[in-house]
PDB file of C-alpha atoms in Angstrom:
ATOM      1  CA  UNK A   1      46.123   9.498  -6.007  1.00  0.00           C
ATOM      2  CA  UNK A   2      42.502   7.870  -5.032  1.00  0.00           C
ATOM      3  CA  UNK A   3      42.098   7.853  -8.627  1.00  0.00           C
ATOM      4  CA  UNK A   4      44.893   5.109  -9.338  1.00  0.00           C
ATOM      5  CA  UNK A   5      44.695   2.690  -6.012  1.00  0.00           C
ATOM      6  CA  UNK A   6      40.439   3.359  -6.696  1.00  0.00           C
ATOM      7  CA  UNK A   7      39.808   2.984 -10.501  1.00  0.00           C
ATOM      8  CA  UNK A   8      36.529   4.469 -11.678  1.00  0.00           C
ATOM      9  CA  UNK A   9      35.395   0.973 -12.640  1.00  0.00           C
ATOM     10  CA  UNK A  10      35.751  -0.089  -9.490  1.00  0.00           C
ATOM     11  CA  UNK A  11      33.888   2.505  -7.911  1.00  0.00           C
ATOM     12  CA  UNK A  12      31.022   1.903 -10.356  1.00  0.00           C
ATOM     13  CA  UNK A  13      31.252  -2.339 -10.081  1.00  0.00           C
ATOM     14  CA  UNK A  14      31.193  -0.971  -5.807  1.00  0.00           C
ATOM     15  CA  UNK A  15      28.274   0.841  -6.445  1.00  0.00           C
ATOM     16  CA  UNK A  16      26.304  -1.878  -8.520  1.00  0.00           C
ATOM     17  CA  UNK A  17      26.858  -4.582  -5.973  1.00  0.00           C
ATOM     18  CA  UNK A  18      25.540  -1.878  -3.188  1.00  0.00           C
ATOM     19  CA  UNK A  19      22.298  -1.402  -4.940  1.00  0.00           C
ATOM     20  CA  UNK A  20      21.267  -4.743  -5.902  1.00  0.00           C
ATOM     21  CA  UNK A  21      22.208  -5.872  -2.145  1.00  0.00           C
ATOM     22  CA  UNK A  22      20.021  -2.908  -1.149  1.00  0.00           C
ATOM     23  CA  UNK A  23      17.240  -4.130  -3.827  1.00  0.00           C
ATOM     24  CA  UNK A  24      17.486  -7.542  -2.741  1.00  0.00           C
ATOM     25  CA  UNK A  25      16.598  -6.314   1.402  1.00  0.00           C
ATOM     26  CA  UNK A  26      13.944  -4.792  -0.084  1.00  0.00           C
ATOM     27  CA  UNK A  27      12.085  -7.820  -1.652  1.00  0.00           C
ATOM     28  CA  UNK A  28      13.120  -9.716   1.222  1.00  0.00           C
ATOM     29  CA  UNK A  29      11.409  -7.588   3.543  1.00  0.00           C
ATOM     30  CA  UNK A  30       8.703  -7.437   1.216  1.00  0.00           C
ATOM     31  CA  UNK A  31       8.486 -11.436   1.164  1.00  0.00           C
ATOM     32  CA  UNK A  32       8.593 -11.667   4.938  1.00  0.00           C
ATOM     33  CA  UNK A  33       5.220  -9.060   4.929  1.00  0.00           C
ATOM     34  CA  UNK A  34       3.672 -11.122   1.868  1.00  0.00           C
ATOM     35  CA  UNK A  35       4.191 -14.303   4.278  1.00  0.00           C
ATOM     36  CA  UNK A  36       2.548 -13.090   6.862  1.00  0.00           C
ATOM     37  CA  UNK A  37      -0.196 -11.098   4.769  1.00  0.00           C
ATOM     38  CA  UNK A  38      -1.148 -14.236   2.999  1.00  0.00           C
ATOM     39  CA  UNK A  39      -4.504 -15.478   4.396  1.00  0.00           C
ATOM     40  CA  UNK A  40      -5.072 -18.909   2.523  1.00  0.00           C
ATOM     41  CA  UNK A  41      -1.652 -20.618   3.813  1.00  0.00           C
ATOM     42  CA  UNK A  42      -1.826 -22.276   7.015  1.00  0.00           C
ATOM     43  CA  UNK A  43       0.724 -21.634   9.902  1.00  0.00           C
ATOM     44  CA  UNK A  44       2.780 -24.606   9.218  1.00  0.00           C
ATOM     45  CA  UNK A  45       3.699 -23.331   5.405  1.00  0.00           C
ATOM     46  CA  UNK A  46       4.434 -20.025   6.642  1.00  0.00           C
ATOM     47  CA  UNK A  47       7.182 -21.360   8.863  1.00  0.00           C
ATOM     48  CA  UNK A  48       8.245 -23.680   6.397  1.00  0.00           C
ATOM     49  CA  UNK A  49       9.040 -20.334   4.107  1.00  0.00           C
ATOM     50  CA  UNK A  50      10.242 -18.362   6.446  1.00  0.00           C
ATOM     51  CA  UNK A  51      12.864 -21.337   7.481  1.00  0.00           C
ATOM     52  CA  UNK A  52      13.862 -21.856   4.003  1.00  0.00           C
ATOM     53  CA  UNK A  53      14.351 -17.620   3.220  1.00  0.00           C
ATOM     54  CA  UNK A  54      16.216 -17.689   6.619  1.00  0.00           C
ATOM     55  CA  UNK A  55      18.646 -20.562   6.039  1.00  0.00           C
ATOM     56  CA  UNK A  56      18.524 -20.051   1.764  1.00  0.00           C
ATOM     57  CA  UNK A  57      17.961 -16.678   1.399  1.00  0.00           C
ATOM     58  CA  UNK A  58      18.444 -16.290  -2.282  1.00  0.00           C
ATOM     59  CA  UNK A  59      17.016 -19.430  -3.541  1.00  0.00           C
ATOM     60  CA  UNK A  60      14.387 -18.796  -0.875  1.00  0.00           C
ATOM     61  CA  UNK A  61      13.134 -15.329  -1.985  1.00  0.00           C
ATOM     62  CA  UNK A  62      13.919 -16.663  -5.973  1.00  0.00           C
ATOM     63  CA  UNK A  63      11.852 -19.767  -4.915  1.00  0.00           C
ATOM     64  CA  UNK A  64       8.715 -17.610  -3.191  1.00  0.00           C
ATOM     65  CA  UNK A  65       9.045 -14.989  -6.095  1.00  0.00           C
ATOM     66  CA  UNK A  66       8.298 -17.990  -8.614  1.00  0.00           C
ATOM     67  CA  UNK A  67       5.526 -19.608  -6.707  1.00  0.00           C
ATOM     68  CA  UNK A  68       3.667 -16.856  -4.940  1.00  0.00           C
ATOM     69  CA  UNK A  69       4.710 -13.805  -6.935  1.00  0.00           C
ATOM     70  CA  UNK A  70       1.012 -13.382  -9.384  1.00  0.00           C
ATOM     71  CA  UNK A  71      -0.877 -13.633  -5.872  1.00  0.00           C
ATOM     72  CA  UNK A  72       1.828 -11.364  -4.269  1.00  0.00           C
ATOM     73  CA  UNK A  73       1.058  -8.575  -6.740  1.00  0.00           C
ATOM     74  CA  UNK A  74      -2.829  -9.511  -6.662  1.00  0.00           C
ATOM     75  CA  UNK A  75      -2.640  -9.027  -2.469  1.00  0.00           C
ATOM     76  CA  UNK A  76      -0.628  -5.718  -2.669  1.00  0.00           C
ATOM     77  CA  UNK A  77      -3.516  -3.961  -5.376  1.00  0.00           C
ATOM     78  CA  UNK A  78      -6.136  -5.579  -3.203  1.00  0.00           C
ATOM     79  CA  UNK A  79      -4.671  -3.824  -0.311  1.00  0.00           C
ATOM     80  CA  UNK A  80      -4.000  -0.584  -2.200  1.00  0.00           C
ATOM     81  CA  UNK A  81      -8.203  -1.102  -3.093  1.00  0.00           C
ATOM     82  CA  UNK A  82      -8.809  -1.389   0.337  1.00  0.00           C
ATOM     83  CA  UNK A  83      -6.788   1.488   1.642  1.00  0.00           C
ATOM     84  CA  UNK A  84      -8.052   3.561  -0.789  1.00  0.00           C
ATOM     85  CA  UNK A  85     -11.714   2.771   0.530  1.00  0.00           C
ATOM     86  CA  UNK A  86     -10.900   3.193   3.813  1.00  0.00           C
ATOM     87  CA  UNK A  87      -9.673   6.789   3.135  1.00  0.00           C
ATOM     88  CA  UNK A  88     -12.950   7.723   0.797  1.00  0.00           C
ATOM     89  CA  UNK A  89     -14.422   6.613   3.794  1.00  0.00           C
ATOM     90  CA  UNK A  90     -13.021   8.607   6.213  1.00  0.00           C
ATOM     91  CA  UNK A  91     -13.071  11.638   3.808  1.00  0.00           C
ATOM     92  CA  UNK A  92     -16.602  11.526   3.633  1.00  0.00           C
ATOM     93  CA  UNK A  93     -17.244  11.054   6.944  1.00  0.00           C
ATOM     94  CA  UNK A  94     -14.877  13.761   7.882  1.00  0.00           C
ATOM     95  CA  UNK A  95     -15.936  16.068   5.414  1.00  0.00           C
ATOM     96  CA  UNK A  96     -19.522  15.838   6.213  1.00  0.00           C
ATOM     97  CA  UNK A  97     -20.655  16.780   2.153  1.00  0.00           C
ATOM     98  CA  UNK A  98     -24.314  16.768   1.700  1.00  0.00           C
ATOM     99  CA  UNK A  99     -25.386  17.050  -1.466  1.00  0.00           C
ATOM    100  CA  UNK A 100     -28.186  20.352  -2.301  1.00  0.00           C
ATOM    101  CA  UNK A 101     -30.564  17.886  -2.783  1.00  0.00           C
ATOM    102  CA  UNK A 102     -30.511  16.437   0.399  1.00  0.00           C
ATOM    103  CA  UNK A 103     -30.119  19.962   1.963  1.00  0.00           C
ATOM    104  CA  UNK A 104     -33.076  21.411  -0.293  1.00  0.00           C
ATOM    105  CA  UNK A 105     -34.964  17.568   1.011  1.00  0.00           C
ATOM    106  CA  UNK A 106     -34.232  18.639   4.890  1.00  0.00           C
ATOM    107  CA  UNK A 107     -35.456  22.406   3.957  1.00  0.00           C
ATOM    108  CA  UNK A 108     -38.913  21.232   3.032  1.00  0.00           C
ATOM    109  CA  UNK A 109     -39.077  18.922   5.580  1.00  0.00           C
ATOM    110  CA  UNK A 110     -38.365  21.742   8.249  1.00  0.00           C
ATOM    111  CA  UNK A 111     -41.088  23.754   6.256  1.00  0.00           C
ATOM    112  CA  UNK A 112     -43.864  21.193   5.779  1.00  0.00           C
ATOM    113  CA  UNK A 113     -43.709  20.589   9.846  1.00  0.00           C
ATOM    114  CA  UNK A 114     -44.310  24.765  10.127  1.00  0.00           C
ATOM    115  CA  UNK A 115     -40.281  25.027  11.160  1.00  0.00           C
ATOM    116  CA  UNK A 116     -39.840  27.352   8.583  1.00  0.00           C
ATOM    117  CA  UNK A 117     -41.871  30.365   7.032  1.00  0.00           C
ATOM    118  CA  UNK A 118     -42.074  30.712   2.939  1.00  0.00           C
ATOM    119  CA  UNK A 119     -40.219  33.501   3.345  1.00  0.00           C
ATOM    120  CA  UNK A 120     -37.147  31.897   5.341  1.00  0.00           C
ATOM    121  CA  UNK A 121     -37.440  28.803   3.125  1.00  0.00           C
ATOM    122  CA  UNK A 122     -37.318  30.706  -0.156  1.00  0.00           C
ATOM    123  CA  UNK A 123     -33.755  32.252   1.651  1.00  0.00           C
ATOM    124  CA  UNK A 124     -32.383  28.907   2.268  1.00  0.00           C
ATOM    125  CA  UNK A 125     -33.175  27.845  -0.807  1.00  0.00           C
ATOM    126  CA  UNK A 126     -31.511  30.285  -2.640  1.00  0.00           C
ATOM    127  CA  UNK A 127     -28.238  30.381  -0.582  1.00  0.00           C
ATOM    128  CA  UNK A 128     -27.987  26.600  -1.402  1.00  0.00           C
ATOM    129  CA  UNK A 129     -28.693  26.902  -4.842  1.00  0.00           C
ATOM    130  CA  UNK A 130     -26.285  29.451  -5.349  1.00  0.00           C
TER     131      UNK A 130
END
């Protein structure tokens, strides 16, 4: 019965309308960050777009896709670059990994100022090199 006052097609034109209205929020979410993300426009062009994707929304996004979408894309890997750095960062830092060397560098420092004896040295320096 939901079959004939529903047709299939229906259900599938239903369904394509639903996601490109969902894919369309998306950019436009994604334009409003990209507005405010962008560092070389002044304050006075960011209203301006943000008036004109408010009050036009599709030729507004359409319109900020064509002019600003190659420095869109450049901002977002930029900020993927940066993220990325920041967690290497933190990693590191977290992590605390010294290479041997430097551990092997702090082992004959410790022994040259009579820290360490041969004997305890030579220990160290095998657990680390192992």
């Amino acid at each position: 019965m939901l079959g004939y006052d529903y047709p299939i097609l229906g259900f599938f034109w239903s369904m394509l309308i639903f996601f490109l209205w969902f894919a369309w929020l998306i950019l436009l979410f994604r334009i409003f960050a990209d507005i405010f993300r962008q560092k070389e426009m002044g304050g006075f062009a960011k209203a301006m777009w943000v008036i004109f994707v408010i009050f036009l929304p599709f030729l507004g996004v359409l319109m900020y896709i064509i002019f600003h979408g190659g420095s869109m894309a450049q901002r977002d890997y930029q900020s993927a670059v940066n993220q990325q750095k920041a967690f290497d960062t933190y990693v590191k830092e977290t992590a605390g990994t010294a290479s041997s060397a430097d551990e092997l560098a702090k082992l004959a420092d410790l022994k040259a100022k009579g820290i360490l004896s041969d004997a305890e040295f030579a220990a160290q320096k095998a657990k680390i090199l192992s």
